[in-house]
Amino acid sequence: MKDAKNETITDSEWEVMRAIWTMGQTTSRELIDAMNQLQGWSDSTTKTLLHRLINKGAVAQSGTSRPFVFKPIVGEKESMAAAATDLFDHMCAMRAGSTIAGVIKTRELSQADIAELQAILTEKAKTAPEQVQCNCLPGHHMCEEVEEHGQ
Ligand SMILES: [Zn+2]
């Protein structure tokens, strides 16, 4: 996974970012307590992850004396969007639709989410092609064959 600045963010680092985004800003003590409560992580685990996120430019330290305050530099929405784009970029174009369908099936969505999705789909249906072309290895037809057998 990558953040909005195209840096790879690990699963553990994502959990720390989620906490920081939710809190808006945090001291290392508050963050350590939060991650201990949420994940059962030790002080040193959270401190290590926080410093990696600072080095990756995802979090900034402000203030000149203790306790330092830490704030997210990358936004939650843009980071989620970048991570989702990254995931789909690694996937056969033919598979994107069924993958999205699977995500929609298994996730809880609000009435507003569903209304938005329906509006987007109605709009997309106006110009959608009959079939999305595979963008894997040219000259190989594995993706299409699997698709035809009802995968
Ligand atoms: Zn393919």
mmCIF file with all atom_site columns, C-alpha atoms and ligand atoms in Angstrom:
data_model
loop_
_atom_site.group_PDB
_atom_site.id
_atom_site.type_symbol
_atom_site.label_atom_id
_atom_site.label_alt_id
_atom_site.label_comp_id
_atom_site.label_asym_id
_atom_site.label_entity_id
_atom_site.label_seq_id
_atom_site.pdbx_PDB_ins_code
_atom_site.Cartn_x
_atom_site.Cartn_y
_atom_site.Cartn_z
_atom_site.occupancy
_atom_site.B_iso_or_equiv
_atom_site.pdbx_formal_charge
_atom_site.auth_seq_id
_atom_site.auth_comp_id
_atom_site.auth_asym_id
_atom_site.auth_atom_id
_atom_site.pdbx_PDB_model_num
ATOM   1   C  CA . MET A 1 1   ? 0.000   0.000   0.000   1.00 0.00 ? 1   MET A CA 1
ATOM   2   C  CA . LYS A 1 2   ? 1.092   3.566   -0.615  1.00 0.00 ? 2   LYS A CA 1
ATOM   3   C  CA . ASP A 1 3   ? 0.146   6.899   0.877   1.00 0.00 ? 3   ASP A CA 1
ATOM   4   C  CA . ALA A 1 4   ? -0.693  10.085  -1.004  1.00 0.00 ? 4   ALA A CA 1
ATOM   5   C  CA . LYS A 1 5   ? 3.016   10.878  -1.407  1.00 0.00 ? 5   LYS A CA 1
ATOM   6   C  CA . ASN A 1 6   ? 3.595   7.514   -3.077  1.00 0.00 ? 6   ASN A CA 1
ATOM   7   C  CA . GLU A 1 7   ? 5.457   6.063   -0.094  1.00 0.00 ? 7   GLU A CA 1
ATOM   8   C  CA . THR A 1 8   ? 4.700   2.502   0.840   1.00 0.00 ? 8   THR A CA 1
ATOM   9   C  CA . ILE A 1 9   ? 2.821   2.322   4.123   1.00 0.00 ? 9   ILE A CA 1
ATOM   10  C  CA . THR A 1 10  ? 2.719   -1.007  5.937   1.00 0.00 ? 10  THR A CA 1
ATOM   11  C  CA . ASP A 1 11  ? -0.403  -2.488  7.523   1.00 0.00 ? 11  ASP A CA 1
ATOM   12  C  CA . SER A 1 12  ? 0.850   -1.559  11.021  1.00 0.00 ? 12  SER A CA 1
ATOM   13  C  CA . GLU A 1 13  ? 1.616   1.986   9.929   1.00 0.00 ? 13  GLU A CA 1
ATOM   14  C  CA . TRP A 1 14  ? -1.916  2.273   8.498   1.00 0.00 ? 14  TRP A CA 1
ATOM   15  C  CA . GLU A 1 15  ? -3.305  1.454   11.939  1.00 0.00 ? 15  GLU A CA 1
ATOM   16  C  CA . VAL A 1 16  ? -1.208  4.244   13.473  1.00 0.00 ? 16  VAL A CA 1
ATOM   17  C  CA . MET A 1 17  ? -2.341  6.670   10.750  1.00 0.00 ? 17  MET A CA 1
ATOM   18  C  CA . ARG A 1 18  ? -5.990  5.759   11.403  1.00 0.00 ? 18  ARG A CA 1
ATOM   19  C  CA . ALA A 1 19  ? -5.533  6.662   15.073  1.00 0.00 ? 19  ALA A CA 1
ATOM   20  C  CA . ILE A 1 20  ? -3.744  9.940   14.259  1.00 0.00 ? 20  ILE A CA 1
ATOM   21  C  CA . TRP A 1 21  ? -6.381  10.913  11.675  1.00 0.00 ? 21  TRP A CA 1
ATOM   22  C  CA . THR A 1 22  ? -9.124  10.226  14.200  1.00 0.00 ? 22  THR A CA 1
ATOM   23  C  CA . MET A 1 23  ? -7.400  12.265  16.929  1.00 0.00 ? 23  MET A CA 1
ATOM   24  C  CA . GLY A 1 24  ? -6.382  15.099  14.556  1.00 0.00 ? 24  GLY A CA 1
ATOM   25  C  CA . GLN A 1 25  ? -3.196  15.642  16.549  1.00 0.00 ? 25  GLN A CA 1
ATOM   26  C  CA . THR A 1 26  ? -1.540  13.705  19.323  1.00 0.00 ? 26  THR A CA 1
ATOM   27  C  CA . THR A 1 27  ? 1.361   13.553  21.743  1.00 0.00 ? 27  THR A CA 1
ATOM   28  C  CA . SER A 1 28  ? 3.441   10.390  21.670  1.00 0.00 ? 28  SER A CA 1
ATOM   29  C  CA . ARG A 1 29  ? 1.984   9.450   25.101  1.00 0.00 ? 29  ARG A CA 1
ATOM   30  C  CA . GLU A 1 30  ? -1.613  9.723   23.839  1.00 0.00 ? 30  GLU A CA 1
ATOM   31  C  CA . LEU A 1 31  ? -0.722  7.733   20.730  1.00 0.00 ? 31  LEU A CA 1
ATOM   32  C  CA . ILE A 1 32  ? 1.090   5.036   22.723  1.00 0.00 ? 32  ILE A CA 1
ATOM   33  C  CA . ASP A 1 33  ? -1.940  4.672   25.020  1.00 0.00 ? 33  ASP A CA 1
ATOM   34  C  CA . ALA A 1 34  ? -4.327  4.566   22.054  1.00 0.00 ? 34  ALA A CA 1
ATOM   35  C  CA . MET A 1 35  ? -2.336  1.888   20.192  1.00 0.00 ? 35  MET A CA 1
ATOM   36  C  CA . ASN A 1 36  ? -1.931  -0.123  23.381  1.00 0.00 ? 36  ASN A CA 1
ATOM   37  C  CA . GLN A 1 37  ? -5.697  -0.075  23.821  1.00 0.00 ? 37  GLN A CA 1
ATOM   38  C  CA . LEU A 1 38  ? -6.531  -0.707  20.145  1.00 0.00 ? 38  LEU A CA 1
ATOM   39  C  CA . GLN A 1 39  ? -3.855  -3.237  19.202  1.00 0.00 ? 39  GLN A CA 1
ATOM   40  C  CA . GLY A 1 40  ? -2.137  -4.216  22.438  1.00 0.00 ? 40  GLY A CA 1
ATOM   41  C  CA . TRP A 1 41  ? 1.147   -2.818  21.119  1.00 0.00 ? 41  TRP A CA 1
ATOM   42  C  CA . SER A 1 42  ? 4.117   -1.993  23.350  1.00 0.00 ? 42  SER A CA 1
ATOM   43  C  CA . ASP A 1 43  ? 5.448   1.551   23.786  1.00 0.00 ? 43  ASP A CA 1
ATOM   44  C  CA . SER A 1 44  ? 8.471   0.796   21.613  1.00 0.00 ? 44  SER A CA 1
ATOM   45  C  CA . THR A 1 45  ? 6.373   -0.667  18.773  1.00 0.00 ? 45  THR A CA 1
ATOM   46  C  CA . THR A 1 46  ? 4.239   2.476   18.535  1.00 0.00 ? 46  THR A CA 1
ATOM   47  C  CA . LYS A 1 47  ? 7.297   4.769   18.862  1.00 0.00 ? 47  LYS A CA 1
ATOM   48  C  CA . THR A 1 48  ? 9.078   2.892   16.058  1.00 0.00 ? 48  THR A CA 1
ATOM   49  C  CA . LEU A 1 49  ? 6.037   3.119   13.773  1.00 0.00 ? 49  LEU A CA 1
ATOM   50  C  CA . LEU A 1 50  ? 5.569   6.814   14.565  1.00 0.00 ? 50  LEU A CA 1
ATOM   51  C  CA . HIS A 1 51  ? 9.198   7.553   13.646  1.00 0.00 ? 51  HIS A CA 1
ATOM   52  C  CA . ARG A 1 52  ? 8.899   5.610   10.407  1.00 0.00 ? 52  ARG A CA 1
ATOM   53  C  CA . LEU A 1 53  ? 5.816   7.645   9.507   1.00 0.00 ? 53  LEU A CA 1
ATOM   54  C  CA . ILE A 1 54  ? 7.725   10.874  10.238  1.00 0.00 ? 54  ILE A CA 1
ATOM   55  C  CA . ASN A 1 55  ? 10.603  9.672   8.017   1.00 0.00 ? 55  ASN A CA 1
ATOM   56  C  CA . LYS A 1 56  ? 8.121   8.835   5.254   1.00 0.00 ? 56  LYS A CA 1
ATOM   57  C  CA . GLY A 1 57  ? 6.636   12.324  5.442   1.00 0.00 ? 57  GLY A CA 1
ATOM   58  C  CA . ALA A 1 58  ? 3.206   11.113  6.539   1.00 0.00 ? 58  ALA A CA 1
ATOM   59  C  CA . VAL A 1 59  ? 3.380   12.706  10.006  1.00 0.00 ? 59  VAL A CA 1
ATOM   60  C  CA . ALA A 1 60  ? 5.038   15.923  11.228  1.00 0.00 ? 60  ALA A CA 1
ATOM   61  C  CA . GLN A 1 61  ? 6.349   16.767  14.692  1.00 0.00 ? 61  GLN A CA 1
ATOM   62  C  CA . SER A 1 62  ? 5.579   20.286  15.874  1.00 0.00 ? 62  SER A CA 1
ATOM   63  C  CA . GLY A 1 63  ? 6.739   22.264  18.896  1.00 0.00 ? 63  GLY A CA 1
ATOM   64  C  CA . THR A 1 64  ? 10.246  22.703  20.260  1.00 0.00 ? 64  THR A CA 1
ATOM   65  C  CA . SER A 1 65  ? 9.795   21.291  23.755  1.00 0.00 ? 65  SER A CA 1
ATOM   66  C  CA . ARG A 1 66  ? 8.180   18.189  25.214  1.00 0.00 ? 66  ARG A CA 1
ATOM   67  C  CA . PRO A 1 67  ? 5.560   16.985  24.879  1.00 0.00 ? 67  PRO A CA 1
ATOM   68  C  CA . PHE A 1 68  ? 5.892   17.213  21.105  1.00 0.00 ? 68  PHE A CA 1
ATOM   69  C  CA . VAL A 1 69  ? 2.697   17.273  19.092  1.00 0.00 ? 69  VAL A CA 1
ATOM   70  C  CA . PHE A 1 70  ? 2.329   15.039  16.042  1.00 0.00 ? 70  PHE A CA 1
ATOM   71  C  CA . LYS A 1 71  ? 0.000   15.831  13.169  1.00 0.00 ? 71  LYS A CA 1
ATOM   72  C  CA . PRO A 1 72  ? -0.840  14.014  9.936   1.00 0.00 ? 72  PRO A CA 1
ATOM   73  C  CA . ILE A 1 73  ? 0.636   15.609  6.792   1.00 0.00 ? 73  ILE A CA 1
ATOM   74  C  CA . VAL A 1 74  ? -1.194  13.340  4.380   1.00 0.00 ? 74  VAL A CA 1
ATOM   75  C  CA . GLY A 1 75  ? -4.990  13.395  4.394   1.00 0.00 ? 75  GLY A CA 1
ATOM   76  C  CA . GLU A 1 76  ? -7.078  10.338  5.160   1.00 0.00 ? 76  GLU A CA 1
ATOM   77  C  CA . LYS A 1 77  ? -9.249  10.630  2.059   1.00 0.00 ? 77  LYS A CA 1
ATOM   78  C  CA . GLU A 1 78  ? -6.356  11.166  -0.382  1.00 0.00 ? 78  GLU A CA 1
ATOM   79  C  CA . SER A 1 79  ? -4.351  8.335   1.202   1.00 0.00 ? 79  SER A CA 1
ATOM   80  C  CA . MET A 1 80  ? -7.310  5.930   0.948   1.00 0.00 ? 80  MET A CA 1
ATOM   81  C  CA . ALA A 1 81  ? -7.854  6.954   -2.674  1.00 0.00 ? 81  ALA A CA 1
ATOM   82  C  CA . ALA A 1 82  ? -4.159  6.491   -3.492  1.00 0.00 ? 82  ALA A CA 1
ATOM   83  C  CA . ALA A 1 83  ? -4.103  3.058   -1.824  1.00 0.00 ? 83  ALA A CA 1
ATOM   84  C  CA . ALA A 1 84  ? -7.224  1.939   -3.720  1.00 0.00 ? 84  ALA A CA 1
ATOM   85  C  CA . THR A 1 85  ? -5.831  3.210   -7.037  1.00 0.00 ? 85  THR A CA 1
ATOM   86  C  CA . ASP A 1 86  ? -2.569  1.408   -6.333  1.00 0.00 ? 86  ASP A CA 1
ATOM   87  C  CA . LEU A 1 87  ? -4.415  -1.847  -5.637  1.00 0.00 ? 87  LEU A CA 1
ATOM   88  C  CA . PHE A 1 88  ? -6.443  -1.671  -8.859  1.00 0.00 ? 88  PHE A CA 1
ATOM   89  C  CA . ASP A 1 89  ? -3.355  -0.711  -10.886 1.00 0.00 ? 89  ASP A CA 1
ATOM   90  C  CA . HIS A 1 90  ? -1.913  -4.124  -9.980  1.00 0.00 ? 90  HIS A CA 1
ATOM   91  C  CA . MET A 1 91  ? -5.001  -5.939  -11.207 1.00 0.00 ? 91  MET A CA 1
ATOM   92  C  CA . CYS A 1 92  ? -6.193  -7.046  -14.635 1.00 0.00 ? 92  CYS A CA 1
ATOM   93  C  CA . ALA A 1 93  ? -8.571  -4.337  -15.922 1.00 0.00 ? 93  ALA A CA 1
ATOM   94  C  CA . MET A 1 94  ? -11.124 -7.079  -16.651 1.00 0.00 ? 94  MET A CA 1
ATOM   95  C  CA . ARG A 1 95  ? -11.204 -8.036  -12.970 1.00 0.00 ? 95  ARG A CA 1
ATOM   96  C  CA . ALA A 1 96  ? -11.808 -4.553  -11.513 1.00 0.00 ? 96  ALA A CA 1
ATOM   97  C  CA . GLY A 1 97  ? -15.607 -4.750  -11.819 1.00 0.00 ? 97  GLY A CA 1
ATOM   98  C  CA . SER A 1 98  ? -16.028 -8.097  -10.089 1.00 0.00 ? 98  SER A CA 1
ATOM   99  C  CA . THR A 1 99  ? -13.543 -7.067  -7.383  1.00 0.00 ? 99  THR A CA 1
ATOM   100 C  CA . ILE A 1 100 ? -15.498 -3.873  -6.706  1.00 0.00 ? 100 ILE A CA 1
ATOM   101 C  CA . ALA A 1 101 ? -18.730 -5.914  -6.639  1.00 0.00 ? 101 ALA A CA 1
ATOM   102 C  CA . GLY A 1 102 ? -17.177 -8.231  -4.054  1.00 0.00 ? 102 GLY A CA 1
ATOM   103 C  CA . VAL A 1 103 ? -16.146 -5.278  -1.890  1.00 0.00 ? 103 VAL A CA 1
ATOM   104 C  CA . ILE A 1 104 ? -19.639 -3.749  -2.115  1.00 0.00 ? 104 ILE A CA 1
ATOM   105 C  CA . LYS A 1 105 ? -21.231 -7.078  -1.167  1.00 0.00 ? 105 LYS A CA 1
ATOM   106 C  CA . THR A 1 106 ? -19.184 -7.577  1.969   1.00 0.00 ? 106 THR A CA 1
ATOM   107 C  CA . ARG A 1 107 ? -18.920 -4.014  3.352   1.00 0.00 ? 107 ARG A CA 1
ATOM   108 C  CA . GLU A 1 108 ? -21.516 -2.133  5.366   1.00 0.00 ? 108 GLU A CA 1
ATOM   109 C  CA . LEU A 1 109 ? -22.772 0.886   3.383   1.00 0.00 ? 109 LEU A CA 1
ATOM   110 C  CA . SER A 1 110 ? -25.035 3.756   4.452   1.00 0.00 ? 110 SER A CA 1
ATOM   111 C  CA . GLN A 1 111 ? -28.160 4.797   2.535   1.00 0.00 ? 111 GLN A CA 1
ATOM   112 C  CA . ALA A 1 112 ? -26.171 7.847   1.347   1.00 0.00 ? 112 ALA A CA 1
ATOM   113 C  CA . ASP A 1 113 ? -23.291 5.621   0.156   1.00 0.00 ? 113 ASP A CA 1
ATOM   114 C  CA . ILE A 1 114 ? -25.717 3.441   -1.785  1.00 0.00 ? 114 ILE A CA 1
ATOM   115 C  CA . ALA A 1 115 ? -27.496 6.439   -3.329  1.00 0.00 ? 115 ALA A CA 1
ATOM   116 C  CA . GLU A 1 116 ? -24.121 7.818   -4.457  1.00 0.00 ? 116 GLU A CA 1
ATOM   117 C  CA . LEU A 1 117 ? -23.078 4.466   -5.941  1.00 0.00 ? 117 LEU A CA 1
ATOM   118 C  CA . GLN A 1 118 ? -26.386 4.133   -7.783  1.00 0.00 ? 118 GLN A CA 1
ATOM   119 C  CA . ALA A 1 119 ? -26.033 7.622   -9.263  1.00 0.00 ? 119 ALA A CA 1
ATOM   120 C  CA . ILE A 1 120 ? -22.449 6.887   -10.371 1.00 0.00 ? 120 ILE A CA 1
ATOM   121 C  CA . LEU A 1 121 ? -23.465 3.557   -11.938 1.00 0.00 ? 121 LEU A CA 1
ATOM   122 C  CA . THR A 1 122 ? -26.416 5.110   -13.793 1.00 0.00 ? 122 THR A CA 1
ATOM   123 C  CA . GLU A 1 123 ? -24.054 7.723   -15.233 1.00 0.00 ? 123 GLU A CA 1
ATOM   124 C  CA . LYS A 1 124 ? -21.363 5.150   -16.122 1.00 0.00 ? 124 LYS A CA 1
ATOM   125 C  CA . ALA A 1 125 ? -23.906 2.836   -17.782 1.00 0.00 ? 125 ALA A CA 1
ATOM   126 C  CA . LYS A 1 126 ? -24.476 5.509   -20.463 1.00 0.00 ? 126 LYS A CA 1
ATOM   127 C  CA . THR A 1 127 ? -20.957 5.143   -21.888 1.00 0.00 ? 127 THR A CA 1
ATOM   128 C  CA . ALA A 1 128 ? -19.720 1.763   -20.587 1.00 0.00 ? 128 ALA A CA 1
ATOM   129 C  CA . PRO A 1 129 ? -18.235 -0.673  -23.161 1.00 0.00 ? 129 PRO A CA 1
ATOM   130 C  CA . GLU A 1 130 ? -19.809 -4.119  -23.674 1.00 0.00 ? 130 GLU A CA 1
ATOM   131 C  CA . GLN A 1 131 ? -16.637 -5.682  -22.268 1.00 0.00 ? 131 GLN A CA 1
ATOM   132 C  CA . VAL A 1 132 ? -13.506 -4.372  -20.520 1.00 0.00 ? 132 VAL A CA 1
ATOM   133 C  CA . GLN A 1 133 ? -10.331 -5.574  -22.248 1.00 0.00 ? 133 GLN A CA 1
ATOM   134 C  CA . CYS A 1 134 ? -7.698  -7.550  -20.366 1.00 0.00 ? 134 CYS A CA 1
ATOM   135 C  CA . ASN A 1 135 ? -4.490  -5.476  -19.968 1.00 0.00 ? 135 ASN A CA 1
ATOM   136 C  CA . CYS A 1 136 ? -2.183  -8.289  -18.882 1.00 0.00 ? 136 CYS A CA 1
ATOM   137 C  CA . LEU A 1 137 ? 0.301   -10.044 -21.203 1.00 0.00 ? 137 LEU A CA 1
ATOM   138 C  CA . PRO A 1 138 ? -0.600  -9.312  -24.854 1.00 0.00 ? 138 PRO A CA 1
ATOM   139 C  CA . GLY A 1 139 ? -1.341  -12.471 -26.853 1.00 0.00 ? 139 GLY A CA 1
ATOM   140 C  CA . HIS A 1 140 ? -2.351  -14.485 -23.799 1.00 0.00 ? 140 HIS A CA 1
ATOM   141 C  CA . HIS A 1 141 ? -6.002  -15.167 -23.238 1.00 0.00 ? 141 HIS A CA 1
ATOM   142 C  CA . MET A 1 142 ? -6.037  -16.723 -19.799 1.00 0.00 ? 142 MET A CA 1
ATOM   143 C  CA . CYS A 1 143 ? -8.054  -13.914 -18.206 1.00 0.00 ? 143 CYS A CA 1
ATOM   144 C  CA . GLU A 1 144 ? -10.805 -14.131 -20.824 1.00 0.00 ? 144 GLU A CA 1
ATOM   145 C  CA . GLU A 1 145 ? -10.991 -17.924 -20.648 1.00 0.00 ? 145 GLU A CA 1
ATOM   146 C  CA . VAL A 1 146 ? -11.372 -17.877 -16.881 1.00 0.00 ? 146 VAL A CA 1
ATOM   147 C  CA . GLU A 1 147 ? -14.035 -15.173 -17.236 1.00 0.00 ? 147 GLU A CA 1
ATOM   148 C  CA . GLU A 1 148 ? -15.990 -17.261 -19.782 1.00 0.00 ? 148 GLU A CA 1
ATOM   149 C  CA . HIS A 1 149 ? -16.167 -20.197 -17.403 1.00 0.00 ? 149 HIS A CA 1
ATOM   150 C  CA . GLY A 1 150 ? -18.074 -18.053 -15.005 1.00 0.00 ? 150 GLY A CA 1
ATOM   151 C  CA . GLN A 1 151 ? -15.273 -17.126 -12.609 1.00 0.00 ? 151 GLN A CA 1
HETATM 152 ZN ZN . ZN  B 2 .   ? -5.806  -9.887  -17.771 1.00 0.00 ? 1   ZN  B ZN 1
#
